[in-house]
mmCIF file of C-alpha atoms in Angstrom:
data_model
loop_
_atom_site.group_PDB
_atom_site.id
_atom_site.type_symbol
_atom_site.label_atom_id
_atom_site.label_comp_id
_atom_site.label_asym_id
_atom_site.label_seq_id
_atom_site.Cartn_x
_atom_site.Cartn_y
_atom_site.Cartn_z
ATOM 1 C CA MET L 1 -35.936 -0.690 -22.821
ATOM 2 C CA LYS L 2 -35.945 2.886 -21.445
ATOM 3 C CA SER L 3 -38.259 1.895 -18.612
ATOM 4 C CA LEU L 4 -36.128 -1.086 -17.346
ATOM 5 C CA PRO L 5 -34.456 -0.689 -14.015
ATOM 6 C CA PRO L 6 -30.607 0.087 -14.282
ATOM 7 C CA ALA L 7 -29.858 -3.230 -12.649
ATOM 8 C CA ILE L 8 -31.611 -5.226 -15.323
ATOM 9 C CA LEU L 9 -29.681 -3.220 -18.005
ATOM 10 C CA THR L 10 -26.314 -3.716 -16.611
ATOM 11 C CA GLN L 11 -26.426 -7.134 -15.061
ATOM 12 C CA LYS L 12 -28.722 -8.958 -17.563
ATOM 13 C CA ILE L 13 -29.188 -7.299 -21.081
ATOM 14 C CA ALA L 14 -25.968 -5.517 -21.390
ATOM 15 C CA HIS L 15 -23.763 -8.534 -20.795
ATOM 16 C CA TYR L 16 -25.086 -10.279 -23.922
ATOM 17 C CA LEU L 17 -23.885 -7.363 -26.117
ATOM 18 C CA SER L 18 -20.500 -6.644 -27.378
ATOM 19 C CA PRO L 19 -18.747 -3.439 -26.245
ATOM 20 C CA ALA L 20 -19.491 -1.841 -29.701
ATOM 21 C CA ASP L 21 -23.155 -2.852 -29.631
ATOM 22 C CA LEU L 22 -23.539 -1.613 -26.090
ATOM 23 C CA PHE L 23 -22.096 1.759 -26.914
ATOM 24 C CA HIS L 24 -24.457 1.884 -29.783
ATOM 25 C CA VAL L 25 -27.357 1.171 -27.445
ATOM 26 C CA SER L 26 -26.267 3.959 -25.060
ATOM 27 C CA THR L 27 -26.430 6.552 -27.817
ATOM 28 C CA THR L 28 -30.144 5.803 -28.723
ATOM 29 C CA SER L 29 -31.465 7.989 -25.944
ATOM 30 C CA LYS L 30 -30.258 10.534 -23.184
ATOM 31 C CA LYS L 31 -32.020 8.221 -20.591
ATOM 32 C CA LEU L 32 -30.181 5.187 -21.665
ATOM 33 C CA HIS L 33 -26.861 7.039 -21.926
ATOM 34 C CA SER L 34 -27.445 8.241 -18.297
ATOM 35 C CA GLN L 35 -28.556 4.932 -16.980
ATOM 36 C CA LEU L 36 -25.779 2.850 -18.385
ATOM 37 C CA ALA L 37 -23.011 5.534 -17.726
ATOM 38 C CA LEU L 38 -20.360 3.703 -19.750
ATOM 39 C CA SER L 39 -16.755 4.665 -19.170
ATOM 40 C CA VAL L 40 -13.550 3.211 -20.624
ATOM 41 C CA THR L 41 -10.523 3.068 -18.426
ATOM 42 C CA PRO L 42 -7.178 4.127 -19.733
ATOM 43 C CA ARG L 43 -4.999 1.420 -21.151
ATOM 44 C CA ARG L 44 -2.823 0.198 -18.146
ATOM 45 C CA LYS L 45 0.417 -1.694 -18.776
ATOM 46 C CA ILE L 46 0.543 -4.169 -15.800
ATOM 47 C CA ILE L 47 3.587 -6.082 -17.009
ATOM 48 C CA ALA L 48 6.557 -4.879 -19.233
ATOM 49 C CA LYS L 49 8.098 -8.233 -19.829
ATOM 50 C CA LEU L 50 7.479 -11.833 -18.579
ATOM 51 C CA SER L 51 9.994 -14.466 -19.386
ATOM 52 C CA ARG L 52 10.041 -18.040 -18.314
ATOM 53 C CA HIS L 53 12.496 -20.907 -19.314
ATOM 54 C CA ASP L 54 12.156 -24.663 -19.059
ATOM 55 C CA LEU L 55 14.205 -26.933 -16.846
ATOM 56 C CA GLN L 56 16.121 -29.527 -18.969
ATOM 57 C CA GLY L 57 15.031 -33.010 -18.093
ATOM 58 C CA TYR L 58 16.101 -36.442 -19.116
ATOM 59 C CA ASP L 59 12.783 -38.360 -18.803
ATOM 60 C CA ILE L 60 10.372 -38.974 -21.591
ATOM 61 C CA ARG L 61 7.910 -36.484 -20.179
ATOM 62 C CA ALA L 62 10.382 -33.549 -20.330
ATOM 63 C CA PHE L 63 10.580 -34.004 -24.032
ATOM 64 C CA HIS L 64 7.102 -35.023 -25.077
ATOM 65 C CA GLY L 65 4.861 -33.886 -22.222
ATOM 66 C CA PRO L 66 2.202 -33.438 -20.972
ATOM 67 C CA TYR L 67 3.693 -30.453 -19.233
ATOM 68 C CA LEU L 68 2.416 -28.888 -16.023
ATOM 69 C CA MET L 69 0.773 -25.427 -16.345
ATOM 70 C CA GLU L 70 2.637 -22.712 -14.334
ATOM 71 C CA TYR L 71 0.814 -19.839 -12.688
ATOM 72 C CA GLY L 72 1.354 -16.423 -14.262
ATOM 73 C CA PHE L 73 -0.735 -13.736 -12.664
ATOM 74 C CA ALA L 74 -4.211 -12.487 -11.974
ATOM 75 C CA VAL L 75 -5.913 -10.261 -14.497
ATOM 76 C CA PRO L 76 -7.014 -7.145 -12.596
ATOM 77 C CA ILE L 77 -10.748 -6.626 -12.637
ATOM 78 C CA PRO L 78 -12.410 -3.363 -11.333
ATOM 79 C CA SER L 79 -14.003 -4.256 -7.943
ATOM 80 C CA THR L 80 -15.905 -1.038 -6.921
ATOM 81 C CA VAL L 81 -18.077 -0.771 -10.233
ATOM 82 C CA GLU L 82 -19.861 -3.188 -12.328
ATOM 83 C CA CYS L 83 -17.535 -4.302 -15.185
ATOM 84 C CA HIS L 84 -18.978 -5.134 -18.646
ATOM 85 C CA SER L 85 -15.830 -6.318 -20.331
ATOM 86 C CA ILE L 86 -11.990 -6.449 -20.082
ATOM 87 C CA ARG L 87 -9.690 -6.031 -23.054
ATOM 88 C CA VAL L 88 -6.191 -7.505 -22.746
ATOM 89 C CA SER L 89 -3.457 -6.867 -25.255
ATOM 90 C CA MET L 90 0.191 -7.954 -25.405
ATOM 91 C CA SER L 91 2.772 -9.599 -27.677
ATOM 92 C CA GLY L 92 4.434 -12.965 -27.208
ATOM 93 C CA ARG L 93 6.801 -15.517 -28.579
ATOM 94 C CA ASP L 94 8.747 -18.616 -27.765
ATOM 95 C CA GLN L 95 12.634 -19.064 -27.848
ATOM 96 C CA GLY L 96 12.678 -18.287 -31.564
ATOM 97 C CA TRP L 97 13.850 -21.683 -32.875
ATOM 98 C CA GLY L 98 13.242 -25.396 -32.650
ATOM 99 C CA ASN L 99 10.054 -27.128 -31.686
ATOM 100 C CA LYS L 100 7.068 -24.849 -30.731
ATOM 101 C CA LYS L 101 5.534 -25.881 -27.370
ATOM 102 C CA SER L 102 4.733 -22.645 -25.410
ATOM 103 C CA TYR L 103 1.110 -21.317 -24.933
ATOM 104 C CA PHE L 104 -1.036 -19.644 -22.394
ATOM 105 C CA VAL L 105 -4.570 -19.626 -21.286
ATOM 106 C CA ILE L 106 -6.927 -17.365 -19.165
ATOM 107 C CA ALA L 107 -9.156 -19.285 -16.917
ATOM 108 C CA PHE L 108 -11.427 -18.287 -13.947
ATOM 109 C CA SER L 109 -11.889 -19.560 -10.553
ATOM 110 C CA ASP L 110 -14.332 -18.865 -7.812
ATOM 111 C CA ASN L 111 -13.109 -16.194 -5.411
ATOM 112 C CA ASN L 112 -13.365 -18.581 -2.405
ATOM 113 C CA VAL L 113 -11.144 -21.235 -4.110
ATOM 114 C CA ALA L 114 -7.409 -21.224 -3.460
ATOM 115 C CA VAL L 115 -5.288 -20.925 -6.737
ATOM 116 C CA PRO L 116 -2.278 -23.363 -6.909
ATOM 117 C CA THR L 117 0.962 -22.542 -8.526
ATOM 118 C CA LYS L 118 1.195 -25.537 -10.751
ATOM 119 C CA GLN L 119 -1.421 -27.939 -12.169
ATOM 120 C CA GLU L 120 -1.992 -30.152 -15.151
ATOM 121 C CA GLN L 121 -5.254 -28.310 -16.108
ATOM 122 C CA PRO L 122 -6.803 -24.962 -15.129
ATOM 123 C CA GLN L 123 -9.284 -25.241 -12.338
ATOM 124 C CA GLY L 124 -12.070 -23.484 -14.094
ATOM 125 C CA PRO L 125 -13.349 -23.120 -17.810
ATOM 126 C CA LEU L 126 -11.077 -21.287 -20.321
ATOM 127 C CA VAL L 127 -12.061 -17.860 -21.466
ATOM 128 C CA PHE L 128 -9.092 -17.555 -23.857
ATOM 129 C CA PHE L 129 -6.383 -19.857 -25.376
ATOM 130 C CA SER L 130 -3.456 -18.266 -27.100
ATOM 131 C CA GLY L 131 -2.582 -21.040 -29.431
ATOM 132 C CA ILE L 132 1.043 -22.341 -29.676
ATOM 133 C CA ALA L 133 3.357 -19.321 -29.487
ATOM 134 C CA PRO L 134 5.364 -18.391 -32.721
ATOM 135 C CA HIS L 135 9.040 -17.894 -33.072
ATOM 136 C CA SER L 136 8.672 -14.125 -33.702
ATOM 137 C CA ARG L 137 6.759 -11.639 -31.632
ATOM 138 C CA GLN L 138 3.129 -11.684 -32.466
ATOM 139 C CA HIS L 139 0.432 -9.171 -31.228
ATOM 140 C CA ILE L 140 -2.341 -10.775 -29.073
ATOM 141 C CA GLU L 141 -5.628 -9.036 -28.117
ATOM 142 C CA PHE L 142 -8.778 -10.423 -26.688
ATOM 143 C CA THR L 143 -11.936 -9.354 -24.834
ATOM 144 C CA PHE L 144 -13.926 -11.200 -22.218
ATOM 145 C CA HIS L 145 -16.902 -10.472 -19.934
ATOM 146 C CA PRO L 146 -15.923 -11.042 -16.214
ATOM 147 C CA GLU L 147 -18.522 -12.397 -13.894
ATOM 148 C CA ASN L 148 -19.056 -11.353 -10.192
ATOM 149 C CA ASP L 149 -17.452 -13.441 -7.591
ATOM 150 C CA ARG L 150 -14.898 -14.919 -9.993
ATOM 151 C CA SER L 151 -11.235 -14.073 -10.515
ATOM 152 C CA TYR L 152 -9.409 -14.456 -13.772
ATOM 153 C CA HIS L 153 -5.783 -15.845 -14.096
ATOM 154 C CA LEU L 154 -3.212 -16.492 -16.781
ATOM 155 C CA TRP L 155 -1.557 -19.926 -16.944
ATOM 156 C CA TYR L 156 1.256 -20.731 -19.227
ATOM 157 C CA VAL L 157 3.225 -23.785 -20.392
ATOM 158 C CA VAL L 158 6.896 -23.420 -21.553
ATOM 159 C CA GLY L 159 7.617 -26.945 -22.843
ATOM 160 C CA GLY L 160 10.379 -29.192 -21.880
ATOM 161 C CA GLY L 161 13.543 -30.975 -22.916
ATOM 162 C CA GLY L 162 15.926 -27.989 -22.670
ATOM 163 C CA GLY L 163 16.278 -24.724 -24.581
ATOM 164 C CA HIS L 164 12.445 -23.743 -24.456
ATOM 165 C CA SER L 165 11.299 -20.370 -23.272
ATOM 166 C CA PHE L 166 8.174 -18.317 -23.260
ATOM 167 C CA HIS L 167 7.949 -14.474 -23.427
ATOM 168 C CA LEU L 168 5.171 -11.943 -23.050
ATOM 169 C CA PHE L 169 5.727 -8.201 -23.692
ATOM 170 C CA ASN L 170 3.721 -5.099 -22.659
ATOM 171 C CA VAL L 171 0.828 -6.820 -21.107
ATOM 172 C CA ALA L 172 -2.028 -4.205 -20.825
ATOM 173 C CA VAL L 173 -5.671 -4.088 -19.758
ATOM 174 C CA GLU L 174 -8.553 -1.743 -20.383
ATOM 175 C CA ALA L 175 -12.013 -2.069 -18.796
ATOM 176 C CA LEU L 176 -15.498 -1.033 -19.880
ATOM 177 C CA VAL L 177 -17.380 -0.260 -16.744
ATOM 178 C CA PHE L 178 -20.950 0.922 -15.745
ATOM 179 C CA ASP L 179 -19.799 4.213 -13.888
ATOM 180 C CA ASP L 180 -21.943 6.515 -11.831
ATOM 181 C CA ALA L 181 -23.456 9.722 -13.100
ATOM 182 C CA LEU L 182 -20.321 11.819 -12.413
ATOM 183 C CA ARG L 183 -18.051 9.135 -14.101
ATOM 184 C CA SER L 184 -16.070 8.994 -10.814
ATOM 185 C CA TYR L 185 -14.310 5.723 -11.556
ATOM 186 C CA SER L 186 -13.115 6.812 -15.034
ATOM 187 C CA LYS L 187 -11.940 10.055 -13.705
ATOM 188 C CA ALA L 188 -9.999 8.442 -10.841
ATOM 189 C CA CYS L 189 -8.276 6.093 -13.362
ATOM 190 C CA HIS L 190 -7.366 8.996 -15.622
ATOM 191 C CA PHE L 191 -6.108 11.158 -12.719
ATOM 192 C CA LEU L 192 -3.907 8.251 -11.500
ATOM 193 C CA ALA L 193 -2.600 7.701 -14.944
ATOM 194 C CA SER L 194 -1.767 11.328 -15.332
ATOM 195 C CA LYS L 195 0.248 11.212 -12.169
ATOM 196 C CA ASN L 196 2.207 8.209 -13.507
ATOM 197 C CA THR L 197 1.112 6.131 -10.445
ATOM 198 C CA LEU L 198 -0.121 3.165 -12.402
ATOM 199 C CA LEU L 199 3.219 1.560 -13.141
ATOM 200 C CA PRO L 200 3.846 -1.877 -14.457
ATOM 201 C CA TRP L 201 3.939 -4.283 -11.537
ATOM 202 C CA GLU L 202 7.630 -5.312 -11.810
ATOM 203 C CA VAL L 203 8.609 -1.652 -11.974
ATOM 204 C CA ALA L 204 6.529 -0.751 -8.967
ATOM 205 C CA LEU L 205 7.844 -3.711 -6.926
ATOM 206 C CA SER L 206 11.444 -2.896 -7.790
ATOM 207 C CA SER L 207 11.318 0.762 -7.304
ATOM 208 C CA LYS L 208 12.557 1.942 -3.851
ATOM 209 C CA PHE L 209 9.899 4.695 -3.912
ATOM 210 C CA SER L 210 6.672 4.191 -5.850
ATOM 211 C CA PRO L 211 4.566 7.129 -6.485
ATOM 212 C CA ARG L 212 1.330 4.945 -5.968
ATOM 213 C CA LEU L 213 2.363 4.064 -2.514
ATOM 214 C CA SER L 214 4.046 7.328 -1.517
ATOM 215 C CA CYS L 215 3.074 8.724 1.868
ATOM 216 C CA SER L 216 2.265 12.129 0.303
ATOM 217 C CA PHE L 217 -0.269 10.656 -2.279
ATOM 218 C CA GLU L 218 -2.010 8.445 0.245
ATOM 219 C CA ALA L 219 -2.052 11.287 2.783
ATOM 220 C CA ILE L 220 -3.740 13.544 0.238
ATOM 221 C CA LEU L 221 -6.346 11.008 -0.565
ATOM 222 C CA ALA L 222 -6.976 10.015 3.040
ATOM 223 C CA SER L 223 -7.343 13.725 4.089
ATOM 224 C CA ALA L 224 -9.721 14.519 1.242
ATOM 225 C CA ILE L 225 -11.863 11.521 2.009
ATOM 226 C CA HIS L 226 -11.976 12.474 5.766
ATOM 227 C CA LEU L 227 -12.964 16.044 4.980
ATOM 228 C CA LEU L 228 -15.722 15.024 2.601
ATOM 229 C CA GLU L 229 -17.063 12.383 4.892
ATOM 230 C CA HIS L 230 -17.457 15.003 7.637
ATOM 231 C CA GLY L 231 -19.159 17.546 5.347
ATOM 232 C CA HIS L 232 -16.041 19.922 4.933
ATOM 233 C CA SER L 233 -14.611 21.307 1.735
ATOM 234 C CA ILE L 234 -11.283 20.111 0.401
ATOM 235 C CA LEU L 235 -8.285 22.384 1.205
ATOM 236 C CA PRO L 236 -6.979 24.753 -1.477
ATOM 237 C CA PRO L 237 -3.611 22.995 -1.817
ATOM 238 C CA MET L 238 -5.529 19.705 -2.412
ATOM 239 C CA LYS L 239 -7.640 21.423 -4.941
ATOM 240 C CA SER L 240 -4.566 22.682 -6.880
ATOM 241 C CA TYR L 241 -3.110 19.169 -6.738
ATOM 242 C CA PHE L 242 -6.141 17.718 -8.436
ATOM 243 C CA ARG L 243 -6.568 20.672 -10.836
ATOM 244 C CA GLU L 244 -3.135 19.998 -12.272
ATOM 245 C CA ALA L 245 -4.556 16.640 -13.469
ATOM 246 C CA GLY L 246 -7.655 18.275 -15.025
ATOM 247 C CA ILE L 247 -10.023 17.507 -12.289
ATOM 248 C CA SER L 248 -12.161 20.548 -11.427
ATOM 249 C CA GLU L 249 -13.458 21.519 -7.964
ATOM 250 C CA GLU L 250 -16.971 20.535 -8.983
ATOM 251 C CA ASP L 251 -15.778 17.035 -9.685
ATOM 252 C CA LEU L 252 -14.010 16.460 -6.398
ATOM 253 C CA SER L 253 -16.713 14.113 -4.933
ATOM 254 C CA LEU L 254 -16.267 11.486 -2.154
ATOM 255 C CA GLU L 255 -17.041 8.704 -4.703
ATOM 256 C CA LEU L 256 -14.106 9.970 -6.871
ATOM 257 C CA MET L 257 -11.698 9.876 -3.887
ATOM 258 C CA LYS L 258 -12.780 6.298 -2.766
ATOM 259 C CA SER L 259 -12.426 5.174 -6.471
ATOM 260 C CA MET L 260 -8.804 6.341 -6.458
ATOM 261 C CA MET L 261 -8.038 4.403 -3.331
ATOM 262 C CA SER L 262 -9.538 1.244 -4.703
ATOM 263 C CA ILE L 263 -7.580 1.128 -7.932
#
């Protein structure tokens, strides 16, 4: 296995292994550890709370279904590095009383296919089914292996007949990726997390001034990339900015800067 090309390791063999088994393989030799370059991104909360309610209807379908699936959101997948697996965690419940009808699924679609907002069945095969939501909050956690040229989406069903609701809390993602030798992608993720720039989506969208989108933050990254691309050193004030987050001058590579811009 040590003599296999890195592409075969990451794109073929590794995807048949669980994250735990893959980490075990990476520790069997220094060469495999270097070739695989495994990194785990920091846990990122993407949604603090998602709540949806049914619309009370008076036809038989409203009470007994089948119900249309509503589109929730896309699960973020790293795009600039090869991703082995994604772990998603959250808690969920329904309205807390009465009939239980709510659930969600994760399904994939090809990147060149438009994703509708409502449908009776997901377009692609399921990678996860939550089961019917309980009345009290329950922890949910699952891992899947994303494939290239596919996107992954959450769809949910609330129910019908009046009074039904569906709630998700603290939706978070972590990724196991095949990084480069300097672990640029992992360092970029940890840097952004340390600067509190990876806010939950609804917080970032509702904030008048989001750190992730601030002019100063974008300007620092753009300036650093421009300097490195032209063979110049990063300026001392920029070095201090990154040093505060634990990134040494030796680690300030072009790959690291570009990884930050892509997250």
